[in-house]
Amino acid sequence: MTFQLALAGLLGLCVGSFLNVVIYRLPLGQSLVSPPSRCRKCGYSLQWYDNIPVLSWLFLRGRCRKCGVSVSMQYPIVELITGLLFVLVVWMTPPGPLMASRLLLVGILIALFGIDLEHQILPNSITLPGIVAGVLLSLIAPPGWKDALLGVLLGGGVLYAIAAGYYLWRREEGLGMGDVKMLAMIGAFLGWKAVLVTLVLSSFAGALIGIALIAAQRGGMKLALPFGTFLALGALAAMLAGEPIVTWYAGFF
Ligand SMILES: [Zn+2]
């Protein structure tokens, strides 16, 4: 098991390195494969030894090898978090299609988290193929295709209703269609029960942060983090601890 976990961690670090590229380039409409990574300031082409997850950043003390401009801490953090989550998923999940489906979902959620945080968008080029992938995987892995389709309908439907209601009430967009598609995708991967858990957890986390920001007089709800980041956190929690949460919650009825 130790060997599998070490392998999962290494794979996660490398996937995290790729996710950094996705987070930076996809919203700009740039290719994800070429050209190779460059310094944003001096254009220095990163060599393989500049691209080793976490280690290169530490070794270069967060600076470009050539011009010394500082390189965002986001890079090693995304790599580390992806590595840790991969270890956790492999530790918790029996080998098979479910493990593959969960690792894929982890990667997608981290990319959406980063992109929403930086650009306040949730690209269709991730969420729509994500819905298809989730439904296809549900044919061979839990939650099964019925739960997955219900998850898509419930996830998309609930947020669409909230978004439409908010628009009718305030005449402005409170929730984007990106959030709607993202929760539909989460439903495709995790099923309808997890959609409810995700929604409760992310709304709760969003409200807490919103209140904290208002209390700190940093502005109104408008300044709160984009909802997609909370959906990503909520979905990760629902995936890793969904069953216990549902059991605990159902205990109140
Ligand atoms: Zn440079």
PDB file of N, CA and C in Angstrom, residues 3-46:
ATOM      1  N   PHE A   3       3.670   1.730  -1.319  1.00  0.00           N
ATOM      2  CA  PHE A   3       4.180   1.969  -2.672  1.00  0.00           C
ATOM      3  C   PHE A   3       3.104   2.633  -3.536  1.00  0.00           C
ATOM      4  N   GLN A   4       1.861   2.103  -3.461  1.00  0.00           N
ATOM      5  CA  GLN A   4       0.767   2.686  -4.250  1.00  0.00           C
ATOM      6  C   GLN A   4       0.537   4.144  -3.863  1.00  0.00           C
ATOM      7  N   LEU A   5       0.591   4.425  -2.546  1.00  0.00           N
ATOM      8  CA  LEU A   5       0.348   5.788  -2.090  1.00  0.00           C
ATOM      9  C   LEU A   5       1.449   6.733  -2.567  1.00  0.00           C
ATOM     10  N   ALA A   6       2.706   6.251  -2.525  1.00  0.00           N
ATOM     11  CA  ALA A   6       3.818   7.075  -3.002  1.00  0.00           C
ATOM     12  C   ALA A   6       3.638   7.373  -4.490  1.00  0.00           C
ATOM     13  N   LEU A   7       3.228   6.350  -5.230  1.00  0.00           N
ATOM     14  CA  LEU A   7       3.010   6.506  -6.667  1.00  0.00           C
ATOM     15  C   LEU A   7       1.872   7.509  -6.923  1.00  0.00           C
ATOM     16  N   ALA A   8       0.805   7.381  -6.134  1.00  0.00           N
ATOM     17  CA  ALA A   8      -0.336   8.300  -6.263  1.00  0.00           C
ATOM     18  C   ALA A   8       0.113   9.732  -6.004  1.00  0.00           C
ATOM     19  N   GLY A   9       0.975   9.909  -4.983  1.00  0.00           N
ATOM     20  CA  GLY A   9       1.467  11.247  -4.657  1.00  0.00           C
ATOM     21  C   GLY A   9       2.282  11.836  -5.798  1.00  0.00           C
ATOM     22  N   LEU A  10       3.172  11.011  -6.375  1.00  0.00           N
ATOM     23  CA  LEU A  10       4.001  11.489  -7.490  1.00  0.00           C
ATOM     24  C   LEU A  10       3.146  11.839  -8.695  1.00  0.00           C
ATOM     25  N   LEU A  11       2.176  10.958  -8.992  1.00  0.00           N
ATOM     26  CA  LEU A  11       1.267  11.221 -10.113  1.00  0.00           C
ATOM     27  C   LEU A  11       0.520  12.529  -9.866  1.00  0.00           C
ATOM     28  N   GLY A  12       0.031  12.709  -8.619  1.00  0.00           N
ATOM     29  CA  GLY A  12      -0.708  13.920  -8.275  1.00  0.00           C
ATOM     30  C   GLY A  12       0.149  15.170  -8.445  1.00  0.00           C
ATOM     31  N   LEU A  13       1.422  15.107  -8.055  1.00  0.00           N
ATOM     32  CA  LEU A  13       2.310  16.267  -8.213  1.00  0.00           C
ATOM     33  C   LEU A  13       2.442  16.639  -9.693  1.00  0.00           C
ATOM     34  N   CYS A  14       2.585  15.613 -10.543  1.00  0.00           N
ATOM     35  CA  CYS A  14       2.734  15.877 -11.982  1.00  0.00           C
ATOM     36  C   CYS A  14       1.431  16.398 -12.580  1.00  0.00           C
ATOM     37  N   VAL A  15       0.302  15.812 -12.174  1.00  0.00           N
ATOM     38  CA  VAL A  15      -1.001  16.302 -12.654  1.00  0.00           C
ATOM     39  C   VAL A  15      -1.195  17.749 -12.193  1.00  0.00           C
ATOM     40  N   GLY A  16      -0.796  18.036 -10.944  1.00  0.00           N
ATOM     41  CA  GLY A  16      -0.909  19.399 -10.419  1.00  0.00           C
ATOM     42  C   GLY A  16      -0.113  20.384 -11.260  1.00  0.00           C
ATOM     43  N   SER A  17       1.052  19.939 -11.717  1.00  0.00           N
ATOM     44  CA  SER A  17       1.899  20.774 -12.559  1.00  0.00           C
ATOM     45  C   SER A  17       1.163  21.102 -13.868  1.00  0.00           C
ATOM     46  N   PHE A  18       0.486  20.092 -14.425  1.00  0.00           N
ATOM     47  CA  PHE A  18      -0.307  20.311 -15.636  1.00  0.00           C
ATOM     48  C   PHE A  18      -1.506  21.227 -15.347  1.00  0.00           C
ATOM     49  N   LEU A  19      -2.125  21.038 -14.173  1.00  0.00           N
ATOM     50  CA  LEU A  19      -3.291  21.877 -13.824  1.00  0.00           C
ATOM     51  C   LEU A  19      -2.897  23.350 -13.741  1.00  0.00           C
ATOM     52  N   ASN A  20      -1.669  23.623 -13.287  1.00  0.00           N
ATOM     53  CA  ASN A  20      -1.179  25.008 -13.272  1.00  0.00           C
ATOM     54  C   ASN A  20      -1.200  25.600 -14.680  1.00  0.00           C
ATOM     55  N   VAL A  21      -0.804  24.783 -15.646  1.00  0.00           N
ATOM     56  CA  VAL A  21      -0.809  25.235 -17.043  1.00  0.00           C
ATOM     57  C   VAL A  21      -2.249  25.490 -17.497  1.00  0.00           C
ATOM     58  N   VAL A  22      -3.158  24.563 -17.139  1.00  0.00           N
ATOM     59  CA  VAL A  22      -4.569  24.714 -17.510  1.00  0.00           C
ATOM     60  C   VAL A  22      -5.136  26.000 -16.912  1.00  0.00           C
ATOM     61  N   ILE A  23      -4.869  26.213 -15.604  1.00  0.00           N
ATOM     62  CA  ILE A  23      -5.422  27.382 -14.910  1.00  0.00           C
ATOM     63  C   ILE A  23      -4.920  28.678 -15.542  1.00  0.00           C
ATOM     64  N   TYR A  24      -3.659  28.697 -15.948  1.00  0.00           N
ATOM     65  CA  TYR A  24      -3.102  29.916 -16.521  1.00  0.00           C
ATOM     66  C   TYR A  24      -3.502  30.103 -17.992  1.00  0.00           C
ATOM     67  N   ARG A  25      -3.435  29.024 -18.780  1.00  0.00           N
ATOM     68  CA  ARG A  25      -3.580  29.195 -20.223  1.00  0.00           C
ATOM     69  C   ARG A  25      -4.995  29.075 -20.754  1.00  0.00           C
ATOM     70  N   LEU A  26      -5.798  28.176 -20.173  1.00  0.00           N
ATOM     71  CA  LEU A  26      -7.120  27.921 -20.770  1.00  0.00           C
ATOM     72  C   LEU A  26      -7.985  29.185 -20.872  1.00  0.00           C
ATOM     73  N   PRO A  27      -8.041  30.012 -19.786  1.00  0.00           N
ATOM     74  CA  PRO A  27      -8.867  31.224 -19.902  1.00  0.00           C
ATOM     75  C   PRO A  27      -8.323  32.200 -20.943  1.00  0.00           C
ATOM     76  N   LEU A  28      -7.035  32.119 -21.280  1.00  0.00           N
ATOM     77  CA  LEU A  28      -6.451  33.011 -22.278  1.00  0.00           C
ATOM     78  C   LEU A  28      -6.590  32.442 -23.682  1.00  0.00           C
ATOM     79  N   GLY A  29      -7.165  31.239 -23.769  1.00  0.00           N
ATOM     80  CA  GLY A  29      -7.344  30.619 -25.076  1.00  0.00           C
ATOM     81  C   GLY A  29      -6.054  30.104 -25.685  1.00  0.00           C
ATOM     82  N   GLN A  30      -5.029  29.859 -24.834  1.00  0.00           N
ATOM     83  CA  GLN A  30      -3.750  29.361 -25.363  1.00  0.00           C
ATOM     84  C   GLN A  30      -3.709  27.839 -25.349  1.00  0.00           C
ATOM     85  N   SER A  31      -2.841  27.278 -26.177  1.00  0.00           N
ATOM     86  CA  SER A  31      -2.677  25.824 -26.226  1.00  0.00           C
ATOM     87  C   SER A  31      -2.112  25.311 -24.900  1.00  0.00           C
ATOM     88  N   LEU A  32      -2.581  24.136 -24.500  1.00  0.00           N
ATOM     89  CA  LEU A  32      -2.123  23.565 -23.234  1.00  0.00           C
ATOM     90  C   LEU A  32      -0.818  22.788 -23.409  1.00  0.00           C
ATOM     91  N   VAL A  33      -0.442  22.477 -24.653  1.00  0.00           N
ATOM     92  CA  VAL A  33       0.739  21.620 -24.848  1.00  0.00           C
ATOM     93  C   VAL A  33       1.944  22.365 -25.400  1.00  0.00           C
ATOM     94  N   SER A  34       1.722  23.393 -26.215  1.00  0.00           N
ATOM     95  CA  SER A  34       2.879  24.100 -26.735  1.00  0.00           C
ATOM     96  C   SER A  34       2.594  25.597 -26.729  1.00  0.00           C
ATOM     97  N   PRO A  35       3.555  26.493 -26.617  1.00  0.00           N
ATOM     98  CA  PRO A  35       4.962  26.140 -26.375  1.00  0.00           C
ATOM     99  C   PRO A  35       5.171  25.676 -24.943  1.00  0.00           C
ATOM    100  N   PRO A  36       6.370  25.142 -24.634  1.00  0.00           N
ATOM    101  CA  PRO A  36       6.657  24.740 -23.253  1.00  0.00           C
ATOM    102  C   PRO A  36       6.585  25.960 -22.329  1.00  0.00           C
ATOM    103  N   SER A  37       6.459  25.718 -21.022  1.00  0.00           N
ATOM    104  CA  SER A  37       6.319  26.822 -20.066  1.00  0.00           C
ATOM    105  C   SER A  37       7.479  27.803 -20.171  1.00  0.00           C
ATOM    106  N   ARG A  38       7.117  29.082 -20.056  1.00  0.00           N
ATOM    107  CA  ARG A  38       8.127  30.131 -20.100  1.00  0.00           C
ATOM    108  C   ARG A  38       7.959  31.062 -18.916  1.00  0.00           C
ATOM    109  N   CYS A  39       9.030  31.798 -18.619  1.00  0.00           N
ATOM    110  CA  CYS A  39       8.918  32.859 -17.629  1.00  0.00           C
ATOM    111  C   CYS A  39       8.022  33.943 -18.220  1.00  0.00           C
ATOM    112  N   ARG A  40       7.042  34.439 -17.419  1.00  0.00           N
ATOM    113  CA  ARG A  40       6.097  35.424 -17.934  1.00  0.00           C
ATOM    114  C   ARG A  40       6.793  36.762 -18.183  1.00  0.00           C
ATOM    115  N   LYS A  41       7.948  36.988 -17.517  1.00  0.00           N
ATOM    116  CA  LYS A  41       8.602  38.285 -17.669  1.00  0.00           C
ATOM    117  C   LYS A  41       9.660  38.257 -18.776  1.00  0.00           C
ATOM    118  N   CYS A  42      10.633  37.329 -18.662  1.00  0.00           N
ATOM    119  CA  CYS A  42      11.764  37.388 -19.597  1.00  0.00           C
ATOM    120  C   CYS A  42      11.639  36.370 -20.725  1.00  0.00           C
ATOM    121  N   GLY A  43      10.632  35.483 -20.669  1.00  0.00           N
ATOM    122  CA  GLY A  43      10.443  34.539 -21.769  1.00  0.00           C
ATOM    123  C   GLY A  43      11.354  33.331 -21.725  1.00  0.00           C
ATOM    124  N   TYR A  44      12.164  33.225 -20.654  1.00  0.00           N
ATOM    125  CA  TYR A  44      13.058  32.066 -20.514  1.00  0.00           C
ATOM    126  C   TYR A  44      12.256  30.766 -20.599  1.00  0.00           C
ATOM    127  N   SER A  45      12.668  29.861 -21.491  1.00  0.00           N
ATOM    128  CA  SER A  45      11.991  28.571 -21.646  1.00  0.00           C
ATOM    129  C   SER A  45      12.415  27.632 -20.526  1.00  0.00           C
ATOM    130  N   LEU A  46      11.444  27.172 -19.748  1.00  0.00           N
ATOM    131  CA  LEU A  46      11.794  26.310 -18.617  1.00  0.00           C
ATOM    132  C   LEU A  46      12.352  24.969 -19.103  1.00  0.00           C
TER     133      LEU A  46
END
